[in-house]
Coordinates of C-alpha atoms in Angstrom, one line a residue:
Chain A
X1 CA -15.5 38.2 -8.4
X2 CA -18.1 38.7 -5.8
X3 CA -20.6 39.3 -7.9
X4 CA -20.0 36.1 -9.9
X5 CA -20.2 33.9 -6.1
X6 CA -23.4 35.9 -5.7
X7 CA -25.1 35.3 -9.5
X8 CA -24.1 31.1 -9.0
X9 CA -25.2 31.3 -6.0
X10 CA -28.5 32.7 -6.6
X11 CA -29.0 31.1 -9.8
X12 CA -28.2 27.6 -8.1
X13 CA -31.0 28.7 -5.1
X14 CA -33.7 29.6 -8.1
X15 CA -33.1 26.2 -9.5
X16 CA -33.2 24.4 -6.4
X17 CA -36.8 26.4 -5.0
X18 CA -38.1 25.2 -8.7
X19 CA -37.6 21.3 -7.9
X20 CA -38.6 20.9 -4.7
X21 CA -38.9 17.6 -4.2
X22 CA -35.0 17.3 -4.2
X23 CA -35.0 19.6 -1.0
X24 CA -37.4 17.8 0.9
X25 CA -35.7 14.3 0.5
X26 CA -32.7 14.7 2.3
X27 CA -34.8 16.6 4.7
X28 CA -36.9 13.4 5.4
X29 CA -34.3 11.3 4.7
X30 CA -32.6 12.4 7.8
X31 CA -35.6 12.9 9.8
X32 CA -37.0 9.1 9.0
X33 CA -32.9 8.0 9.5
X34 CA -33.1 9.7 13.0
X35 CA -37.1 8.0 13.7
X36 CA -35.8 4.7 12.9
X37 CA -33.6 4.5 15.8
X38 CA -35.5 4.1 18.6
X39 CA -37.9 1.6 16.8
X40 CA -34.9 -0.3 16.5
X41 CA -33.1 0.1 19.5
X42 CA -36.3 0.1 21.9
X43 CA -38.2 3.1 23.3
X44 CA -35.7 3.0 26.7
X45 CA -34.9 6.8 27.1
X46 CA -31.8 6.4 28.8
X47 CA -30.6 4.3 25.8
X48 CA -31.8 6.7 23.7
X49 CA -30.2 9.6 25.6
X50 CA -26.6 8.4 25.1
X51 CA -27.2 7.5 22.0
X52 CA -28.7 10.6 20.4
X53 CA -25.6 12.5 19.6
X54 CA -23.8 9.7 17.4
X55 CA -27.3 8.9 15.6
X56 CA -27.7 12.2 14.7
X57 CA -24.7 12.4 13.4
X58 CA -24.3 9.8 11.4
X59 CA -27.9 10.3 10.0
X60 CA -26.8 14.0 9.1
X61 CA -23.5 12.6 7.5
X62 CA -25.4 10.3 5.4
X63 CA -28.3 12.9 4.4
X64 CA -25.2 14.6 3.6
X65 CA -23.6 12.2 1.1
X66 CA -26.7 11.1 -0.5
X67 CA -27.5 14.9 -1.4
X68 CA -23.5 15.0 -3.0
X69 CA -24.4 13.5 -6.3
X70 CA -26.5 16.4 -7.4
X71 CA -24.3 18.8 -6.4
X72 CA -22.4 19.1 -10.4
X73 CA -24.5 16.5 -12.0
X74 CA -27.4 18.5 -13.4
X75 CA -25.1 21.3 -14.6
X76 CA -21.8 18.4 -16.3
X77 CA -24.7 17.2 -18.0
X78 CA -26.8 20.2 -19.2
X79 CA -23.3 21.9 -20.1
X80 CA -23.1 24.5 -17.9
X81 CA -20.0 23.4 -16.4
X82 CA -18.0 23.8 -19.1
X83 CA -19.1 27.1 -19.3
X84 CA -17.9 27.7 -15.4
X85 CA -14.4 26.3 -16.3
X86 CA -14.2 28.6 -19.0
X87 CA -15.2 31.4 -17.4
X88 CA -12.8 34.4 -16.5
X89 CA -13.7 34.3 -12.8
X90 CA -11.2 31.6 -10.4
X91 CA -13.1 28.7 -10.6
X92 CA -12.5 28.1 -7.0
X93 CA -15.3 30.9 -6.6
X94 CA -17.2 29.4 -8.2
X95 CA -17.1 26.0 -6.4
X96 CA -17.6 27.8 -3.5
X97 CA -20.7 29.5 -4.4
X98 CA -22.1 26.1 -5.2
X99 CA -20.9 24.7 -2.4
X100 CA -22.4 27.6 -0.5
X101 CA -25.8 27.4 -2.1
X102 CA -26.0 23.5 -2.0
X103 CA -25.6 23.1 2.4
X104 CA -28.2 26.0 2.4
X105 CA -30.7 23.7 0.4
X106 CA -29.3 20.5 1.9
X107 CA -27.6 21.2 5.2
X108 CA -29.1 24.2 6.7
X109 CA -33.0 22.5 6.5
X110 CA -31.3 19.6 8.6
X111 CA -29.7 22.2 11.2
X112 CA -32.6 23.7 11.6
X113 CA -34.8 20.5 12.3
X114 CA -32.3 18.6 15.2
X115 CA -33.5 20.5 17.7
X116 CA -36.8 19.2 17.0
X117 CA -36.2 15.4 16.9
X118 CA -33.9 15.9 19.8
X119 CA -36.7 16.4 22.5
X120 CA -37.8 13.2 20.6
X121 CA -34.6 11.9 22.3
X122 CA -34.9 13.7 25.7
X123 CA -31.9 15.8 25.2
X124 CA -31.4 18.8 27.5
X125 CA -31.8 22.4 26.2
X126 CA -27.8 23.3 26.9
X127 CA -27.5 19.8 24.8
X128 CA -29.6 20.6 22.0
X129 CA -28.1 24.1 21.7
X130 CA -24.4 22.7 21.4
X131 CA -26.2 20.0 18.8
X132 CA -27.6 23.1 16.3
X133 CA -24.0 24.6 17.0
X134 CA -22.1 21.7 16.0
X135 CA -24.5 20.5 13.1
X136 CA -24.0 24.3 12.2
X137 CA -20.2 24.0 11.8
X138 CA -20.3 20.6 11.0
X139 CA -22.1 20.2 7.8
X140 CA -20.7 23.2 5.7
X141 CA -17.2 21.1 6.5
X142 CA -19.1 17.8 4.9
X143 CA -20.3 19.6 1.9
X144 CA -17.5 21.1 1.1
X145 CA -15.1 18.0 1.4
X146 CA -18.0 15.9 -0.1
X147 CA -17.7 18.0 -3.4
X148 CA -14.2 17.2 -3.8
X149 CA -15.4 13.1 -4.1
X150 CA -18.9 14.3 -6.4
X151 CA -16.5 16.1 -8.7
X152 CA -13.9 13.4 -8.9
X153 CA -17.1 10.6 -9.8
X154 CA -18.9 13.1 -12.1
X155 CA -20.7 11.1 -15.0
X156 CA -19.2 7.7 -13.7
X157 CA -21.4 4.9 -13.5
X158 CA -22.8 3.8 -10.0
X159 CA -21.1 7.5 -9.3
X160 CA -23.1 7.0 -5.8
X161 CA -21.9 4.1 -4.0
X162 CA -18.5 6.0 -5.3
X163 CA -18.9 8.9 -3.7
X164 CA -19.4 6.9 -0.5
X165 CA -16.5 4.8 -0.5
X166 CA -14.7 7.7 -1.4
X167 CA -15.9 10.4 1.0
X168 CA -17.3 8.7 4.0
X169 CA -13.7 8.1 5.2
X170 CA -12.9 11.7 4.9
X171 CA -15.8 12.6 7.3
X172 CA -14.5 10.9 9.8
X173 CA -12.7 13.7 11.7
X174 CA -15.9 15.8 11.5
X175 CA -18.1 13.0 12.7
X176 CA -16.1 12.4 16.0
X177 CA -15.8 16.1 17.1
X178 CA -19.5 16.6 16.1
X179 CA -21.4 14.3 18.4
X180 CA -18.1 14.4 20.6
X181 CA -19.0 18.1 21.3
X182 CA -22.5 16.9 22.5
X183 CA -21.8 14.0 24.1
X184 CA -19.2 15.9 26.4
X185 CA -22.1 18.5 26.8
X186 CA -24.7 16.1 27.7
X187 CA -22.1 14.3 30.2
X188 CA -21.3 17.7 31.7
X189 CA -17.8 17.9 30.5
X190 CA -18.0 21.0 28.5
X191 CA -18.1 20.7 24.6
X192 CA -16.1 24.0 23.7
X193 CA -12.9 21.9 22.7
X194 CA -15.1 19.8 20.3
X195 CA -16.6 23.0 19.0
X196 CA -13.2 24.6 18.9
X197 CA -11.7 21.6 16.3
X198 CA -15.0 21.8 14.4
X199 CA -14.3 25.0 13.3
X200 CA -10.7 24.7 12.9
X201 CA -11.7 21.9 10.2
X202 CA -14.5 23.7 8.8
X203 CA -11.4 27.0 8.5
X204 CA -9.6 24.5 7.0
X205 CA -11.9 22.4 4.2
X206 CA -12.8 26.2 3.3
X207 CA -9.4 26.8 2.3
X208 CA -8.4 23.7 0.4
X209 CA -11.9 21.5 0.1
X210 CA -12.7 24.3 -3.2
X211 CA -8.8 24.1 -4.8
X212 CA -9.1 20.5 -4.5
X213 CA -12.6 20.3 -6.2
X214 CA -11.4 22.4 -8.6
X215 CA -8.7 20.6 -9.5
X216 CA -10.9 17.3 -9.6
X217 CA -13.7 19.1 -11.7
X218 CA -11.0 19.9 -14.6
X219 CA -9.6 16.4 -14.7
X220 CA -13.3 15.2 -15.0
X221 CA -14.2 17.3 -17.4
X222 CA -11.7 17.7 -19.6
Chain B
X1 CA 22.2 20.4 -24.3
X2 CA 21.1 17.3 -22.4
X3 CA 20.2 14.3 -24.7
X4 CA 16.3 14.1 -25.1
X5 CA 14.8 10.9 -24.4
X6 CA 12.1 10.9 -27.7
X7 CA 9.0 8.6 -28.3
X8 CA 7.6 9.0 -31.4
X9 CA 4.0 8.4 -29.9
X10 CA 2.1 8.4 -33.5
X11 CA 4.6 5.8 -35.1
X12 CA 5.6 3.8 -31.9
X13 CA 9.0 4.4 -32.6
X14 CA 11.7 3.0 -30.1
X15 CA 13.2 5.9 -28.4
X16 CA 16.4 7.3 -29.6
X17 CA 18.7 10.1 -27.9
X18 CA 19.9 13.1 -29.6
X19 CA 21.0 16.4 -28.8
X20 CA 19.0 19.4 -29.3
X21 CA 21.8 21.8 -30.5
X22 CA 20.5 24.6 -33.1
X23 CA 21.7 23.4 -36.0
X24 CA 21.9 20.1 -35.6
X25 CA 18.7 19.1 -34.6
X26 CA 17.7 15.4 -35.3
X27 CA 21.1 14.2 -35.8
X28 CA 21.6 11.3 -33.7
X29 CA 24.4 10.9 -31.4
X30 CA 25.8 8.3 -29.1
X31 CA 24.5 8.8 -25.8
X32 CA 26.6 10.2 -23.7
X33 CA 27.7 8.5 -20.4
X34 CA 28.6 10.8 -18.1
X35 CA 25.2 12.5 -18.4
X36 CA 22.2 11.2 -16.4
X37 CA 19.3 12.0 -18.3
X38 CA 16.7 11.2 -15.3
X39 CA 13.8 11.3 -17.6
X40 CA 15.1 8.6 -19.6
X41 CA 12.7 6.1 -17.4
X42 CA 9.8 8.0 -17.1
X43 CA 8.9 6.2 -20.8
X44 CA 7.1 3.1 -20.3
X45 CA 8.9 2.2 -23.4
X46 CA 12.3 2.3 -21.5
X47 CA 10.6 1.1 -18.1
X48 CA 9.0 -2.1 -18.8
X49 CA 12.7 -4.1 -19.5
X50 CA 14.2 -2.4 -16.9
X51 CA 11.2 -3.9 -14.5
X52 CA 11.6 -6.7 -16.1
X53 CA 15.6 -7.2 -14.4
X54 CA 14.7 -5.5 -11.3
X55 CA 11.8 -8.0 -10.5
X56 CA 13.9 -11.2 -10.7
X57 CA 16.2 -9.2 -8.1
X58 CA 14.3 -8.1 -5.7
X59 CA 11.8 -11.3 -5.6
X60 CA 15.2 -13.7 -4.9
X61 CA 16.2 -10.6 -2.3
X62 CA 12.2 -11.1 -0.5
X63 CA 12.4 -14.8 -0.6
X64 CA 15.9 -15.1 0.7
X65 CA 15.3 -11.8 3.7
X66 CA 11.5 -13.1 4.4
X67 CA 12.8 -16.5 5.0
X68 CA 15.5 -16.1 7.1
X69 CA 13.0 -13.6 9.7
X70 CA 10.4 -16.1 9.4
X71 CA 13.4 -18.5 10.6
X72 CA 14.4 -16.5 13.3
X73 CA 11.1 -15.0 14.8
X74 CA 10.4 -18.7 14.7
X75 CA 13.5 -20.4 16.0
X76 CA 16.4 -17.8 17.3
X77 CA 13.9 -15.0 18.9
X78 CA 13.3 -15.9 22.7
X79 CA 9.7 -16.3 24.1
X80 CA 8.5 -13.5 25.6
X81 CA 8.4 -14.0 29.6
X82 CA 5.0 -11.9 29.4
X83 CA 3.2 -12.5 26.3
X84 CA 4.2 -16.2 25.7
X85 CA 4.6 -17.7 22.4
X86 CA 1.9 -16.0 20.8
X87 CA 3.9 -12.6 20.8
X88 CA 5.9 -13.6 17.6
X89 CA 2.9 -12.7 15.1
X90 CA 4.1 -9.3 15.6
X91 CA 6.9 -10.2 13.6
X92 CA 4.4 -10.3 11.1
X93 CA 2.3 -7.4 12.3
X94 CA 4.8 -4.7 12.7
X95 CA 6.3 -4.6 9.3
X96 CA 3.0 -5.3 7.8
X97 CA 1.9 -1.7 9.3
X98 CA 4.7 0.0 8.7
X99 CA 4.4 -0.8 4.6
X100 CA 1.1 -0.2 4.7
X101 CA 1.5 3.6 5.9
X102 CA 4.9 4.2 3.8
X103 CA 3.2 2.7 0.5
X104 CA 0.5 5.1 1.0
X105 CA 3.1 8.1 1.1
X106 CA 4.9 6.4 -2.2
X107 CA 1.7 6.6 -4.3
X108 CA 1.7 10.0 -2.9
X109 CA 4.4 10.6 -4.2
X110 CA 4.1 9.0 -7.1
X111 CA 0.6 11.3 -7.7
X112 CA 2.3 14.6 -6.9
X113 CA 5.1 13.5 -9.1
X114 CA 2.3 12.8 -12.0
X115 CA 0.3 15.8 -11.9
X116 CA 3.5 18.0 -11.8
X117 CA 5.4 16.6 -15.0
X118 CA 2.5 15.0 -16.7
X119 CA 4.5 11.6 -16.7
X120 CA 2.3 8.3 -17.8
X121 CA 4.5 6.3 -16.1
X122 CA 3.9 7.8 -12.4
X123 CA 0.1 7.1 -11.9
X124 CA 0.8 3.3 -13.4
X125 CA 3.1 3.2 -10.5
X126 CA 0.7 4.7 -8.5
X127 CA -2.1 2.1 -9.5
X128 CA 0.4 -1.0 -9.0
X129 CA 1.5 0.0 -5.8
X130 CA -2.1 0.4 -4.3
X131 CA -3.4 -3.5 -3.8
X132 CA -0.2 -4.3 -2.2
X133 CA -0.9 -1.5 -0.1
X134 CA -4.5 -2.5 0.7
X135 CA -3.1 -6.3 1.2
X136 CA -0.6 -5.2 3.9
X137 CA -3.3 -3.0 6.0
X138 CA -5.5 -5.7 5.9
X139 CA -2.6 -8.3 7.1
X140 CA -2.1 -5.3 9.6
X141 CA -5.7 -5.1 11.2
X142 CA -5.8 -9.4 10.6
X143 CA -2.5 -10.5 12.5
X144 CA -3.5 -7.7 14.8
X145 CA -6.8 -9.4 15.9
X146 CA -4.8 -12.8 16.5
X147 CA -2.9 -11.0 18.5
X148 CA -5.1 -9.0 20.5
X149 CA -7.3 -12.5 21.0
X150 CA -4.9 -14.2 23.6
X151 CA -3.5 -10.9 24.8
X152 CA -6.4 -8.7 24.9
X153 CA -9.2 -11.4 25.4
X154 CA -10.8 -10.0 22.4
X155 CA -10.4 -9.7 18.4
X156 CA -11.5 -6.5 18.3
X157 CA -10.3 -3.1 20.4
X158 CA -11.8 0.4 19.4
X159 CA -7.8 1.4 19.8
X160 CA -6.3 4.9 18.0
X161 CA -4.2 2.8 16.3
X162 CA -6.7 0.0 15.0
X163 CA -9.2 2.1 14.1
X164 CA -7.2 4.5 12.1
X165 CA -5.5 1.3 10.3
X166 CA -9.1 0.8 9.2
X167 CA -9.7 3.8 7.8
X168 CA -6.0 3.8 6.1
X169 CA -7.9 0.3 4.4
X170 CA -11.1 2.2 3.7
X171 CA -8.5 4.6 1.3
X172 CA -6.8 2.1 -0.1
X173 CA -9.9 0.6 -1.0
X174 CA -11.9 4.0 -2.4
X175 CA -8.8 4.7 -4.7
X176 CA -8.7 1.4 -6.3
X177 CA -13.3 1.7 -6.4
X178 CA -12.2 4.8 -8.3
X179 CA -9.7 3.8 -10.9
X180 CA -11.8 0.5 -11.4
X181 CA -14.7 2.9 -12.0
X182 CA -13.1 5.6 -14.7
X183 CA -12.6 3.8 -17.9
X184 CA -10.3 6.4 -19.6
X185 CA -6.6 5.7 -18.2
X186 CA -5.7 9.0 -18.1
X187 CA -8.6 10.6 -16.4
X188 CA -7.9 7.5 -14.0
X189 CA -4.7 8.0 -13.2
X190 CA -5.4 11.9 -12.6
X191 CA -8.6 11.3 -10.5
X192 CA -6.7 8.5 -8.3
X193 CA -4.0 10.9 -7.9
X194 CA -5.7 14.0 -6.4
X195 CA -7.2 11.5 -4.0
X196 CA -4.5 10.4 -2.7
X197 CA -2.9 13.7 -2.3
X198 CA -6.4 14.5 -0.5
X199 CA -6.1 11.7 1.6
X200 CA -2.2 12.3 2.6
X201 CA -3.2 15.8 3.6
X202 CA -6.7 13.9 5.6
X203 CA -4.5 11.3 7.4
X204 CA -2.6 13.5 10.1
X205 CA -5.9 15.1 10.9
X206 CA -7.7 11.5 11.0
X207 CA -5.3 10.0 13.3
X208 CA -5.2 12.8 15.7
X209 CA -8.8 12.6 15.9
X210 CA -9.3 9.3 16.0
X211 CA -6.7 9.3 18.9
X212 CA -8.7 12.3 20.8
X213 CA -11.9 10.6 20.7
X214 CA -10.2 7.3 22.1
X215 CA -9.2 8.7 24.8
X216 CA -12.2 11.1 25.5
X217 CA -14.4 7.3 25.0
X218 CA -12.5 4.9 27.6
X219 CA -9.3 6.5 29.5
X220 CA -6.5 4.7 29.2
X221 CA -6.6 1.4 26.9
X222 CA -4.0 -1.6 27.2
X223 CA -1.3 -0.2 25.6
X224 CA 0.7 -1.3 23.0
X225 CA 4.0 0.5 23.0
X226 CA 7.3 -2.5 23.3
X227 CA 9.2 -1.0 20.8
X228 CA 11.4 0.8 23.6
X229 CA 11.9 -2.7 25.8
X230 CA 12.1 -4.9 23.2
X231 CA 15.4 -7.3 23.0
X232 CA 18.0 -7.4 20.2
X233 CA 17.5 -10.2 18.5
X234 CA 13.8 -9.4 18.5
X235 CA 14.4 -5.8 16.7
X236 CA 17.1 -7.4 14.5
X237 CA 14.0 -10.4 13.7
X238 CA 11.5 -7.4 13.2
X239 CA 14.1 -5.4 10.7
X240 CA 15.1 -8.3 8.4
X241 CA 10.8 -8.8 8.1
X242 CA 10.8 -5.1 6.7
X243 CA 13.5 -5.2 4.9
X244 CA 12.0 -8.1 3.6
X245 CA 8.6 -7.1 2.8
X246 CA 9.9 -3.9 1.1
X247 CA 11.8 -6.2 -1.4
X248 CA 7.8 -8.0 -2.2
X249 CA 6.7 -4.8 -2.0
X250 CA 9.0 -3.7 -4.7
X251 CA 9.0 -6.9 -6.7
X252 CA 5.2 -7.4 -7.2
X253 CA 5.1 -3.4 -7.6
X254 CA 7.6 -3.8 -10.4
X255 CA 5.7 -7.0 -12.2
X256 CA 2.3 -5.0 -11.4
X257 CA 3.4 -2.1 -13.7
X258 CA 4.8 -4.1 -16.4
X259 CA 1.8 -5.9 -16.6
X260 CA -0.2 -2.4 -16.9
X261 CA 2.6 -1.0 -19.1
X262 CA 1.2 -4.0 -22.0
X263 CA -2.4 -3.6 -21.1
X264 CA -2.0 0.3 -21.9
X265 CA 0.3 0.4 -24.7
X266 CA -1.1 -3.0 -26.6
X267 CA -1.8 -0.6 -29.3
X268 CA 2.3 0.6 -29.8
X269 CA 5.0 -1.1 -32.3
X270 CA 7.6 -1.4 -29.6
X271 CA 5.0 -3.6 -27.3
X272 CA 4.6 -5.7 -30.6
X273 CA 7.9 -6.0 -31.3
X274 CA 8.7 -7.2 -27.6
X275 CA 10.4 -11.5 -27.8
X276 CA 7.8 -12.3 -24.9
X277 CA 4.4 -10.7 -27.1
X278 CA 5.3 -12.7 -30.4
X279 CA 5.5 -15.7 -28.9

């Protein structure tokens, strides 16, 4: 069984490092999203300051969602899906090797580059370090409820705006405790509470996130 | 042996009971009243007139209940010696929320009910229930914001309540994206269900959170909570309005899924054989 979460997981990595492209553009995606702001909003640091926690957030939710669609798409159309579902292994292994090897290609690259644009956004160091920790907890809890909505829209048309409608409500709980935890930390209230409920949820969407996409990827397919 | 409700799917068939006794198999008995055969209903076939006498009931029971609250949060319920005249929308307001949260918890369980027996009939009832559900949160979060304008100053609070309201719209509103978006009925109806079981397991942990950051944002808000001081005749006013909108609720539920029942089965004899289709 392990071996079969670490072949997926592998084999979705390889395919991933051989296109690119599709790595980089939620990368930039997020980092343009997050460079916008203050073009918008005005160069005022304070501003920007007590702002920074919600923008990254949001931009990291939306890099997020945008990245959902390819998550099963290549494989429901190339067939290989069907093979998965038929496979002796508990599918929700197999969801969760996905899972697992889609936030490293999607949501780890954007973990690793907040720190980064934060000084763009005068953050502290103590805030910046709760920021990595949060994103860190945060984003494996988006992918994994996000692949519950890209399974239930697989090979739907205008699947996309779908997945948004369907999913951006569920992120809400993440969303708040996310740039909650830095905002308390920035405001010198302490973020552990935050950080606490963001892994409770992410404990949580581990649990049920992969029975539920299961579920949804054997109605889809079927 | 409990009589079997049959439908002969291939020939469209009207259903007929009979026993399943070895033996005797296909021979066709009577049907037996002192035995409840609970599936007998779950057949669109044996639904759709049933619907079609509860409707007329229950609409006559939501005109009559609906008029007589409007009547009395008009006329019998006193003014409120704090709020003024412009208190009585939540007359409106209160049961409006309430149905929206408990028709979210029906299609929930109509969508367990669904993907446990495999019955057609429960994600149809599922689908007809939702745009009365999405009507009723968005009469929620409107009659809300004419009342917060002259009590609160403003159409608009970021309040625990409000904003998870909203988001209870923003599910309504992705289930019926989905099932406009999935073509094949019954991959509809099974994709619409597990959402909404994924979003009755989401909404405790929503509204929790949405409440926590409220408080975390702005301390205390103006608070909303009257239930506790609120006068007879006012609670009796704010009952009959539920009662009320449950009957609607019902009614256009009921003359929702008969209207699905013909779009769906167009194609069976028993649907072509129905007085109102050969008109």
């Amino acid at each position: 069984m392990f071996s079969a979460f670490r072949t997926l997981m592998g084999r979705d990595l390889l395919l991933a490092m051989r296109r690119r492209s599709d790595l980089f553009t939620t990368l930039f995606f997020f980092v343009i999203v997050v460079s916008l702001f203050p073009l918008g909003i005005g160069p005022e640091m304070n501003t920007l300051r007590l702002i920074a926690p919600g923008v990254f957030w949001v931009a990291a939710l939306l890099a997020s969602m945008l990245a959902l669609e390819r998550l099963f798409a290549v494989d429901y159309e190339d067939g290989a899906l069907e093979q998965m579902l038929l496979a002796p292994q508990p599918l929700f292994v197999l969801v969760l090797a996905k899972v697992t090897a889609h936030w490293l290609v999607t949501g780890l690259p954007l973990v690793l580059m907040a720190p980064l644009l934060g000084l763009q956004y005068d953050l502290s160091s103590e805030a910046l370090g709760v920021m990595v920790l949060s994103l860190l907890l945060g984003t494996p809890a988006l992918s994994l409820i996000g692949a519950i909505g890209a399974a239930l829209t697989l090979g739907l048309r205008g699947g996309g705006v779908l997945v948004s409608l369907l999913v951006l409500p569920l992120y809400i709980p993440v969303l708040i405790f996310g740039s909650g935890a830095v905002e308390a930390t920035a405001s010198g209230l302490g973020g552990q509470g935050h950080i606490s409920m963001l892994g409770a949820i992410l404990v949580l969407s581990l649990l049920l996130a992969p029975l539920a996409a299961s579920a949804a990827l054997r109605i889809s397919v079927e | 042996m409990p009589p079997v409700a049959k439908f002969n799917e291939v020939t469209g068939t009207k259903p007929y009971l009979y026993y399943q006794t070895p033996g005797t198999a296909g021979l066709h008995y009577p049907m037996n009243s002192r035995l409840i055969n609970w599936f007998k209903f779950s057949s669109p076939a044996t639904f759709y007139p049933l619907a079609g006498r509860l409707v007329p009931i229950f609409a006559v029971l939501a005109l009559a209940l609906i008029g007589v609250g409007l009547y009395m949060s008009f006329f019998v319920a006193p003014t409120d010696y704090k709020q003024g005249e412009g208190y009585r929308i939540i007359f409106v307001h209160v049961p409006a929320a309430w149905m929206s949260m408990f028709i979210y918890l029906i299609m929930a369980f109509w969508a367990a009910l669904g993907l446990v027996f495999n019955t057609r009939l429960s994600g149809m009832m599922t689908r007809a229930l939702a745009p009365t559900g999405a009507i009723f949160a968005f009469l929620a979060l409107w009659t809300g914001a004419f009342w917060g304008k002259p009590m609160w100053g403003t159409w608009w609070v970021w309040d625990a309540r409000l904003t998870s309201e909203l988001i209870l719209l923003f599910l309504y509103l992705g289930y019926l994206a989905l099932q406009g978006a999935i073509d094949d009925t019954r991959r509809a109806d099974r994709a619409g269900a597990l959402l909404v079981l994924v979003g009755v397991v989401n909404i405790p942990i929503i509204y929790y959170s949405v409440q926590w950051w409220n408080t975390l944002h702005q301390g205390a808000t103006i608070s909303m909570d009257n239930g506790s001081k609120m006068g007879v005749t006012m609670l009796w006013t704010m009952l009959i309005m539920a009662l009320g909108f449950w009957a609607y609720t019902i009614a256009v539920a009921l003359a929702r899924v008969r209207s699905i029942i013909l779009e769906r089965e167009a194609d069976t004899t028993w649907v072509s054989e129905l007085a109102e289709v050969r008109l």
